[in-house]
Rosetta silent file (secondary structure, phi, psi, omega in degrees, C-alpha in Angstrom):
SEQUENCE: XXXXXXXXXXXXXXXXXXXXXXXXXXXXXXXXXXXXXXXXXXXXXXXXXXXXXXXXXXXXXXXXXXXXXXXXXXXXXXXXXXXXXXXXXXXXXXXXXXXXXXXXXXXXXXXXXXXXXXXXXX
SCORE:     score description
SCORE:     0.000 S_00000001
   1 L     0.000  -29.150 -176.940   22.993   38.607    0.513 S_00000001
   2 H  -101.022   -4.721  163.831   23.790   39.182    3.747 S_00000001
   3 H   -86.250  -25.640 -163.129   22.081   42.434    4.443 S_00000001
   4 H   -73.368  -44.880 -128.459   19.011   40.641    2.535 S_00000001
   5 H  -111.855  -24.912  171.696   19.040   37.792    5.233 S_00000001
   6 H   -54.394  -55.158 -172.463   19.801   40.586    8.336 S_00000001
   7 H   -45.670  -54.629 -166.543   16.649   42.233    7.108 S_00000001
   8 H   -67.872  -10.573 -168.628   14.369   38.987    6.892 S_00000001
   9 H  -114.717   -1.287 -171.013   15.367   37.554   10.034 S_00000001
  10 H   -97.415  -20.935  170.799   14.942   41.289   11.888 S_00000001
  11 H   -97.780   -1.946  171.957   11.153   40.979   10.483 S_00000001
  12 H   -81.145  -74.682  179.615   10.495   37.213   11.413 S_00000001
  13 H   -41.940  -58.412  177.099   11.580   38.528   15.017 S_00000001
  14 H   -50.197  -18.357 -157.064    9.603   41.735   15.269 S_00000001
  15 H   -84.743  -30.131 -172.924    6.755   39.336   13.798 S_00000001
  16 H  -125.068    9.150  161.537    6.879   36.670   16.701 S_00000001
  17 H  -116.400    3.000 -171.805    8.161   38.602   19.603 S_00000001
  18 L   -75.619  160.534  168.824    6.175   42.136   18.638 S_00000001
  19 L  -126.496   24.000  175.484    2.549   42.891   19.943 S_00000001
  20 L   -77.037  146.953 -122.329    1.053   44.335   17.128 S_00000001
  21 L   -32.386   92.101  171.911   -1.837   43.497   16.639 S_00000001
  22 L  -118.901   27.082  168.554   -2.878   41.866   19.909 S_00000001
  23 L  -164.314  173.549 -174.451   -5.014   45.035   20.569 S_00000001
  24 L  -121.648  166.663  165.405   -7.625   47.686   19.536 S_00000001
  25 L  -118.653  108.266  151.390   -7.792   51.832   20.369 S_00000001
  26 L   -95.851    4.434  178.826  -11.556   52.054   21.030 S_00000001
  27 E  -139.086  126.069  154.676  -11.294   55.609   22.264 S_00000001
  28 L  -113.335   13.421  144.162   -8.759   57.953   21.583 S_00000001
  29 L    74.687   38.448 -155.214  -10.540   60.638   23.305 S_00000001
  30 L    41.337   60.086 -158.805   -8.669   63.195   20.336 S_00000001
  31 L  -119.257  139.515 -175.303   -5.373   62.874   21.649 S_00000001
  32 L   -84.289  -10.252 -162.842   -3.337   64.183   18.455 S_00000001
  33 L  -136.793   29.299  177.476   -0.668   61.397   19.001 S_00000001
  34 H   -20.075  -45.009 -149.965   -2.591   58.175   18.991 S_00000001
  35 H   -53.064  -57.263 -140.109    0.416   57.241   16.746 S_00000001
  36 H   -87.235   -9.524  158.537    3.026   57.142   20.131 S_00000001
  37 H   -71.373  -61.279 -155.975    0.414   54.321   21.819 S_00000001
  38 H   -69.028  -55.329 -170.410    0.044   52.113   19.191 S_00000001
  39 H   -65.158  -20.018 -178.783    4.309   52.088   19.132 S_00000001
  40 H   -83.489  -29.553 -169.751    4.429   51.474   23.042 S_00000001
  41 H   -53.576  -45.346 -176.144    1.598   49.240   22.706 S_00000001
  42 H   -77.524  -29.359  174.355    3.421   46.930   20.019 S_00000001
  43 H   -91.023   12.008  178.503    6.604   47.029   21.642 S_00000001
  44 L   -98.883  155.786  176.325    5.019   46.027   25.457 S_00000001
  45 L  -137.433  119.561 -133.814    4.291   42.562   26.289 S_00000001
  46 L  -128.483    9.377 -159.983    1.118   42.771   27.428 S_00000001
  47 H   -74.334  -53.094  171.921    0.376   38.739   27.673 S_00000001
  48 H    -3.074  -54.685 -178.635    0.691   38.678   31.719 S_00000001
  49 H  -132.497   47.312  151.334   -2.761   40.314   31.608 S_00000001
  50 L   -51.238  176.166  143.626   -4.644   38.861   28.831 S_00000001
  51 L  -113.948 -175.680 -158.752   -7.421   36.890   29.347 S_00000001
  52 L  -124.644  -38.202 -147.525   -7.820   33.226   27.791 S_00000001
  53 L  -148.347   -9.181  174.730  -11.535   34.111   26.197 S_00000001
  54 L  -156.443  137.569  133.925  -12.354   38.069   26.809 S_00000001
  55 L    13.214  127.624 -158.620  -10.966   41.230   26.153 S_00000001
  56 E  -106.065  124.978 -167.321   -8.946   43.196   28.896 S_00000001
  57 E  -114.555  150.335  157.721   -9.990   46.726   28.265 S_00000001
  58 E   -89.114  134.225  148.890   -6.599   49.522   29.686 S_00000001
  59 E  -111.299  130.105 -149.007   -7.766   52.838   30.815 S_00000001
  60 E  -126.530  133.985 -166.610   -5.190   55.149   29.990 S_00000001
  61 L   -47.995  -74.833 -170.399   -5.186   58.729   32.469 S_00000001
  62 L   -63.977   47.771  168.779   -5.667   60.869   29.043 S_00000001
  63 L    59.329   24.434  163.871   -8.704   59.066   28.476 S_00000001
  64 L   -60.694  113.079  168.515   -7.031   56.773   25.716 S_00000001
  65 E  -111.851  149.716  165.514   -9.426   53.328   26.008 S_00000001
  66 E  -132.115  159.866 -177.992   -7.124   50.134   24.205 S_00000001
  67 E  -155.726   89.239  179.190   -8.546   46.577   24.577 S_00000001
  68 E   -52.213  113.721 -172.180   -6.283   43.252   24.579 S_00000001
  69 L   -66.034  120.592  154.734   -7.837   40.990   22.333 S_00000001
  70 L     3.954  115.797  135.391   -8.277   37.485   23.981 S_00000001
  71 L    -2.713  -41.389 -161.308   -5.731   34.643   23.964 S_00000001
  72 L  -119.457  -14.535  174.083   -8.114   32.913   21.845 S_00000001
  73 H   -89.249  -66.443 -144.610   -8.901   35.842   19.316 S_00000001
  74 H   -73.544  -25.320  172.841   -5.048   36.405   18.668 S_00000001
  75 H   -50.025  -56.003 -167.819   -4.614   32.184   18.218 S_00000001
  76 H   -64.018  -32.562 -162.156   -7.242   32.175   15.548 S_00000001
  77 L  -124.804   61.996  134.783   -5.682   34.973   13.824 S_00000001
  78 L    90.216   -3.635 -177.434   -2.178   33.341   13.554 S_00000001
  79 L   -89.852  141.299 -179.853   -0.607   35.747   16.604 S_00000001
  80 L   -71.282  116.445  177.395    2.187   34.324   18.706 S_00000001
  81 L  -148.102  167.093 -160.543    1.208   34.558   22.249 S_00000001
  82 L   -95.657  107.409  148.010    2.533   33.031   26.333 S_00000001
  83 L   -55.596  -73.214 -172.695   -0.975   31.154   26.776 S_00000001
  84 L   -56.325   21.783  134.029    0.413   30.504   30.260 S_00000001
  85 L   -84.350  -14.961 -166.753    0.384   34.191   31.287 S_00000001
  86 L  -101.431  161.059 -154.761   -2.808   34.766   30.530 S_00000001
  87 L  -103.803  128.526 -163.908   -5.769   34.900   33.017 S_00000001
  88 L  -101.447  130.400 -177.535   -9.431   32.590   32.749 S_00000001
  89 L  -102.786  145.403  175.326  -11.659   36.026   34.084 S_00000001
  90 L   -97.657   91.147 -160.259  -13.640   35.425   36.766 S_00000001
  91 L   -56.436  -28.520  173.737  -16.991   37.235   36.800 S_00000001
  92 L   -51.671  -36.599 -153.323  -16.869   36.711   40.968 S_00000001
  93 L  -102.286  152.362 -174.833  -13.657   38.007   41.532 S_00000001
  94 L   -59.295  114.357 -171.963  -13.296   42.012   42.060 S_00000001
  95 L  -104.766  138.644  160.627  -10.764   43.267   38.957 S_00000001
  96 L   -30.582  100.699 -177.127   -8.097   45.717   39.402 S_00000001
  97 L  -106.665   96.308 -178.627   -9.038   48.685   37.854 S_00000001
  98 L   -72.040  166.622  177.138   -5.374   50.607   37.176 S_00000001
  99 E  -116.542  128.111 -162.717   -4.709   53.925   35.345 S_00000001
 100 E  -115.182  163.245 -170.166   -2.384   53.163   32.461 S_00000001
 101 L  -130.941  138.890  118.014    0.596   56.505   31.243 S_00000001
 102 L  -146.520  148.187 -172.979    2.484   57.000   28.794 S_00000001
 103 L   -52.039  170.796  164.669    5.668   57.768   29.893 S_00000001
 104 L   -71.603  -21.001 -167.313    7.808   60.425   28.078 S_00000001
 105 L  -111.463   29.390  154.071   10.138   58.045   26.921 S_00000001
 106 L    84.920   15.949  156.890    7.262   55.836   24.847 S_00000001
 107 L  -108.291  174.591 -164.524    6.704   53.289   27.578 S_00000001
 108 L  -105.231  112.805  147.289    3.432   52.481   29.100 S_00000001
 109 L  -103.278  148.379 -178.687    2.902   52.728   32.828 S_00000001
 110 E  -101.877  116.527 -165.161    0.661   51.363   35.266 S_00000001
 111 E  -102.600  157.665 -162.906    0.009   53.792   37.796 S_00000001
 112 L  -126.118  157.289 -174.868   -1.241   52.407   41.303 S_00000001
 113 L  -102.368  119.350  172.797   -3.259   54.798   43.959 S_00000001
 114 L   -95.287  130.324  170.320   -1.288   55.363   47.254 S_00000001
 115 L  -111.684   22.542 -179.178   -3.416   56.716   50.354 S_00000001
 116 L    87.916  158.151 -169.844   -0.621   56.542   52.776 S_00000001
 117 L   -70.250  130.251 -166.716    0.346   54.468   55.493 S_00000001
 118 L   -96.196  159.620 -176.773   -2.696   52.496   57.438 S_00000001
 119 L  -127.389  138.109 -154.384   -2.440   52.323   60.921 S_00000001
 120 L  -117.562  117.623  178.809   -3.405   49.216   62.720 S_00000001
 121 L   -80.673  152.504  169.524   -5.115   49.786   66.590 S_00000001
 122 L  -118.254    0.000    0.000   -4.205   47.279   69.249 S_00000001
């Protein structure tokens, strides 16, 4: 009984703190291991950079496209999600476009472009 009640309460948790499906792979550009996305994808919490009403698309360096469904697509279909992380898109404002990894060790990074130190005339 009490391994029955470990199990059930270890799949209630993955079920409301997990991120599976809160996203799609619309490219996987043949990458043989699609498989090791989808597990960083479901274990990252990914709400921070939602959107409230449209679709967040990740570009991933091997050419791996994923796309965070909407705030309002994962409500309707019963997924637990931080409303108050997520972002009302702005067609005005300029969007970030990052290059997303994954790491060797199954997490996802967001890689940022450095050009070196700017130098400011006086």
């Amino acid at each position: 009984m009490k391994t029955l009640f470990c199990a059930l309460f270890g799949l209630i948790s993955f079920g409301l703190f997990g991120q599976s499906g809160s996203y799609e792979v619309v490219e996987s550009n043949n990458v043989t291991n699609i498989e090791e996305y989808e597990s960083a994808m479901d274990k990252a919490d990914f709400d921070a950079y939602r959107y409230v009403a449209k679709r967040r698309v990740l570009q991933f360096d091997s050419g791996v496209v994923i796309e965070l469904l909407s705030v309002e697509e994962l409500e309707a279909n019963g997924v637990t999600v931080d409303r108050s992380k997520a972002k009302v898109f702005d067609p005005n404002m300029k969007e970030s476009s990052y290059v997303w990894k994954l790491a060797p060790n199954g997490y996802i990074i967001q890689q940022f472009e450095y050009s070196g130190k700017s130098k400011s005339r006086l």
